[in-house]
mmCIF file of C-alpha atoms in Angstrom:
data_model
loop_
_atom_site.group_PDB
_atom_site.id
_atom_site.type_symbol
_atom_site.label_atom_id
_atom_site.label_comp_id
_atom_site.label_asym_id
_atom_site.label_seq_id
_atom_site.Cartn_x
_atom_site.Cartn_y
_atom_site.Cartn_z
ATOM 1 C CA MET P 3 70.053 -17.218 -201.050
ATOM 2 C CA THR P 4 73.029 -16.203 -202.947
ATOM 3 C CA ASP P 5 76.425 -18.275 -203.667
ATOM 4 C CA GLN P 6 77.672 -16.772 -200.962
ATOM 5 C CA ASP P 7 75.430 -16.469 -198.012
ATOM 6 C CA ALA P 8 75.409 -20.756 -199.286
ATOM 7 C CA TYR P 9 78.982 -20.378 -198.609
ATOM 8 C CA GLN P 10 78.892 -18.656 -195.847
ATOM 9 C CA GLY P 11 76.576 -21.383 -194.072
ATOM 10 C CA ALA P 12 78.963 -23.553 -194.696
ATOM 11 C CA LEU P 13 81.858 -21.908 -194.095
ATOM 12 C CA ASP P 14 79.704 -21.551 -190.147
ATOM 13 C CA ASN P 15 78.554 -24.873 -190.250
ATOM 14 C CA ALA P 16 82.597 -26.440 -190.888
ATOM 15 C CA GLU P 17 83.423 -24.241 -188.301
ATOM 16 C CA ARG P 18 80.686 -25.535 -185.710
ATOM 17 C CA LEU P 19 81.632 -28.937 -186.538
ATOM 18 C CA LEU P 20 85.237 -28.944 -186.488
ATOM 19 C CA GLY P 21 85.272 -26.734 -183.468
ATOM 20 C CA GLN P 22 87.723 -24.303 -185.305
ATOM 21 C CA PRO P 23 87.516 -22.014 -188.955
ATOM 22 C CA LEU P 24 87.676 -24.750 -192.212
ATOM 23 C CA VAL P 25 90.531 -22.500 -193.609
ATOM 24 C CA LEU P 26 91.512 -23.856 -197.008
ATOM 25 C CA PRO P 27 94.215 -21.610 -198.109
ATOM 26 C CA LEU P 28 95.670 -22.013 -201.879
ATOM 27 C CA GLY P 29 98.953 -23.606 -202.541
ATOM 28 C CA GLU P 30 102.202 -22.961 -204.292
ATOM 29 C CA GLY P 31 101.746 -22.604 -207.491
ATOM 30 C CA GLU P 32 98.217 -23.473 -208.043
ATOM 31 C CA PRO P 33 95.600 -21.213 -209.973
ATOM 32 C CA PRO P 34 93.439 -18.360 -208.141
ATOM 33 C CA VAL P 35 90.069 -21.069 -209.936
ATOM 34 C CA GLY P 36 91.629 -23.249 -206.573
ATOM 35 C CA HIS P 37 89.154 -21.125 -204.549
ATOM 36 C CA ASP P 38 86.235 -22.049 -206.741
ATOM 37 C CA PHE P 39 87.155 -25.915 -206.437
ATOM 38 C CA ARG P 40 86.955 -25.083 -202.295
ATOM 39 C CA ARG P 41 83.981 -23.053 -202.586
ATOM 40 C CA LEU P 42 82.164 -25.397 -203.875
ATOM 41 C CA ALA P 43 82.887 -28.720 -202.288
ATOM 42 C CA THR P 44 82.534 -26.533 -199.030
ATOM 43 C CA VAL P 45 78.606 -25.553 -199.667
ATOM 44 C CA GLN P 46 78.735 -29.768 -201.385
ATOM 45 C CA THR P 47 80.036 -30.639 -198.055
ATOM 46 C CA PHE P 48 78.887 -28.786 -195.173
ATOM 47 C CA GLY P 49 76.079 -26.553 -196.634
ATOM 48 C CA ALA P 50 74.454 -29.728 -197.934
ATOM 49 C CA ALA P 51 75.479 -33.076 -197.129
ATOM 50 C CA TRP P 52 76.148 -33.016 -193.018
ATOM 51 C CA PRO P 53 72.891 -30.707 -192.025
ATOM 52 C CA ARG P 54 70.312 -33.512 -194.125
ATOM 53 C CA GLU P 55 68.409 -34.940 -191.288
ATOM 54 C CA GLY P 56 67.909 -38.631 -192.961
ATOM 55 C CA LEU P 57 71.073 -39.826 -190.428
ATOM 56 C CA ASP P 58 71.291 -38.104 -186.788
ATOM 57 C CA LEU P 59 75.018 -36.464 -186.460
ATOM 58 C CA ARG P 60 76.966 -38.857 -184.339
ATOM 59 C CA SER P 61 75.570 -41.664 -187.195
ATOM 60 C CA ARG P 62 77.535 -39.117 -189.881
ATOM 61 C CA CYS P 63 80.156 -38.693 -187.830
ATOM 62 C CA LEU P 64 81.133 -42.599 -187.507
ATOM 63 C CA VAL P 65 80.122 -43.043 -191.381
ATOM 64 C CA SER P 66 82.366 -40.422 -192.417
ATOM 65 C CA VAL P 67 85.321 -41.369 -190.532
ATOM 66 C CA ALA P 68 84.621 -45.333 -191.709
ATOM 67 C CA ILE P 69 84.711 -44.022 -195.453
ATOM 68 C CA ALA P 70 87.469 -41.438 -195.413
ATOM 69 C CA ALA P 71 90.067 -43.920 -193.444
ATOM 70 C CA ALA P 72 88.541 -47.465 -196.155
ATOM 71 C CA LEU P 73 89.589 -44.644 -198.404
ATOM 72 C CA GLY P 74 93.331 -44.029 -196.907
ATOM 73 C CA THR P 75 92.142 -40.149 -198.040
ATOM 74 C CA HIS P 76 95.227 -38.954 -194.813
ATOM 75 C CA GLU P 77 93.590 -35.675 -194.741
ATOM 76 C CA PRO P 78 89.842 -35.854 -194.486
ATOM 77 C CA LEU P 79 90.088 -38.599 -192.393
ATOM 78 C CA ARG P 80 91.804 -35.907 -189.707
ATOM 79 C CA GLY P 81 89.297 -33.655 -190.310
ATOM 80 C CA GLN P 82 86.683 -36.201 -190.292
ATOM 81 C CA LEU P 83 88.593 -37.902 -186.501
ATOM 82 C CA ARG P 84 87.746 -33.696 -185.468
ATOM 83 C CA ILE P 85 84.115 -33.581 -186.278
ATOM 84 C CA ALA P 86 82.914 -36.749 -184.771
ATOM 85 C CA LEU P 87 85.643 -35.927 -181.567
ATOM 86 C CA THR P 88 84.422 -32.514 -181.582
ATOM 87 C CA SER P 89 80.392 -34.150 -182.163
ATOM 88 C CA GLY P 90 81.025 -36.416 -178.822
ATOM 89 C CA VAL P 91 82.310 -39.483 -180.915
ATOM 90 C CA THR P 92 83.891 -40.419 -177.153
ATOM 91 C CA ARG P 93 87.532 -42.437 -178.242
ATOM 92 C CA GLU P 94 86.976 -45.250 -177.359
ATOM 93 C CA GLU P 95 83.721 -45.708 -179.600
ATOM 94 C CA ILE P 96 86.724 -44.411 -182.851
ATOM 95 C CA VAL P 97 89.162 -47.598 -182.027
ATOM 96 C CA GLU P 98 86.350 -50.045 -182.241
ATOM 97 C CA LEU P 99 85.455 -48.553 -185.308
ATOM 98 C CA PHE P 100 88.877 -49.308 -186.961
ATOM 99 C CA ILE P 101 89.047 -52.962 -185.283
ATOM 100 C CA HIS P 102 85.348 -53.094 -187.202
ATOM 101 C CA LEU P 103 87.145 -51.919 -190.595
ATOM 102 C CA ALA P 104 90.130 -54.447 -190.556
ATOM 103 C CA ALA P 105 87.111 -56.642 -191.321
ATOM 104 C CA TYR P 106 85.499 -55.750 -193.726
ATOM 105 C CA ALA P 107 88.246 -52.794 -195.140
ATOM 106 C CA GLY P 108 91.499 -54.546 -194.907
ATOM 107 C CA ALA P 109 94.111 -55.002 -191.599
ATOM 108 C CA ALA P 110 96.593 -52.764 -193.792
ATOM 109 C CA ARG P 111 94.239 -50.106 -194.886
ATOM 110 C CA ALA P 112 93.078 -49.694 -191.284
ATOM 111 C CA PHE P 113 95.985 -49.866 -189.821
ATOM 112 C CA ASP P 114 97.335 -47.157 -192.292
ATOM 113 C CA SER P 115 94.854 -45.376 -191.273
ATOM 114 C CA TYR P 116 94.613 -45.527 -187.443
ATOM 115 C CA GLN P 117 98.345 -43.638 -188.142
ATOM 116 C CA VAL P 118 95.809 -40.644 -188.028
ATOM 117 C CA VAL P 119 94.128 -41.471 -185.201
ATOM 118 C CA ALA P 120 96.322 -41.760 -183.249
ATOM 119 C CA ALA P 121 97.858 -38.467 -183.970
ATOM 120 C CA VAL P 122 94.462 -36.902 -183.844
ATOM 121 C CA PHE P 123 93.411 -38.331 -180.513
ATOM 122 C CA ALA P 124 97.897 -37.006 -179.231
ATOM 123 C CA GLU P 125 97.139 -33.376 -180.366
ATOM 124 C CA ARG P 126 93.989 -32.988 -178.051
ATOM 125 C CA GLN P 127 95.395 -34.330 -175.297
#
């Protein structure tokens, strides 16, 4: 498999999980090497980690949401929430995850990240 095949496979998997194509344009002032970062991160995430068989998709979704929320990474959390909802995780399960997250990662972190949850729920009305 070529690097381009691996990248295309990762993009295809990302689109399947997200329910829409993964678009990662360079930001203003970003050098062209930024494409390399995006390609490598995409292959690692959607080409190597997500397709593994060790966890079922639902578990992988919930773990990914919890990690992004606990780290306070709002944009990755937004993507993980979209993947979870597209993959059949319910809104109620996500709220339960945040109740549990508040106990282990702290209420302030959980509440801050929950604002992203509310926005993603609203975009899917």
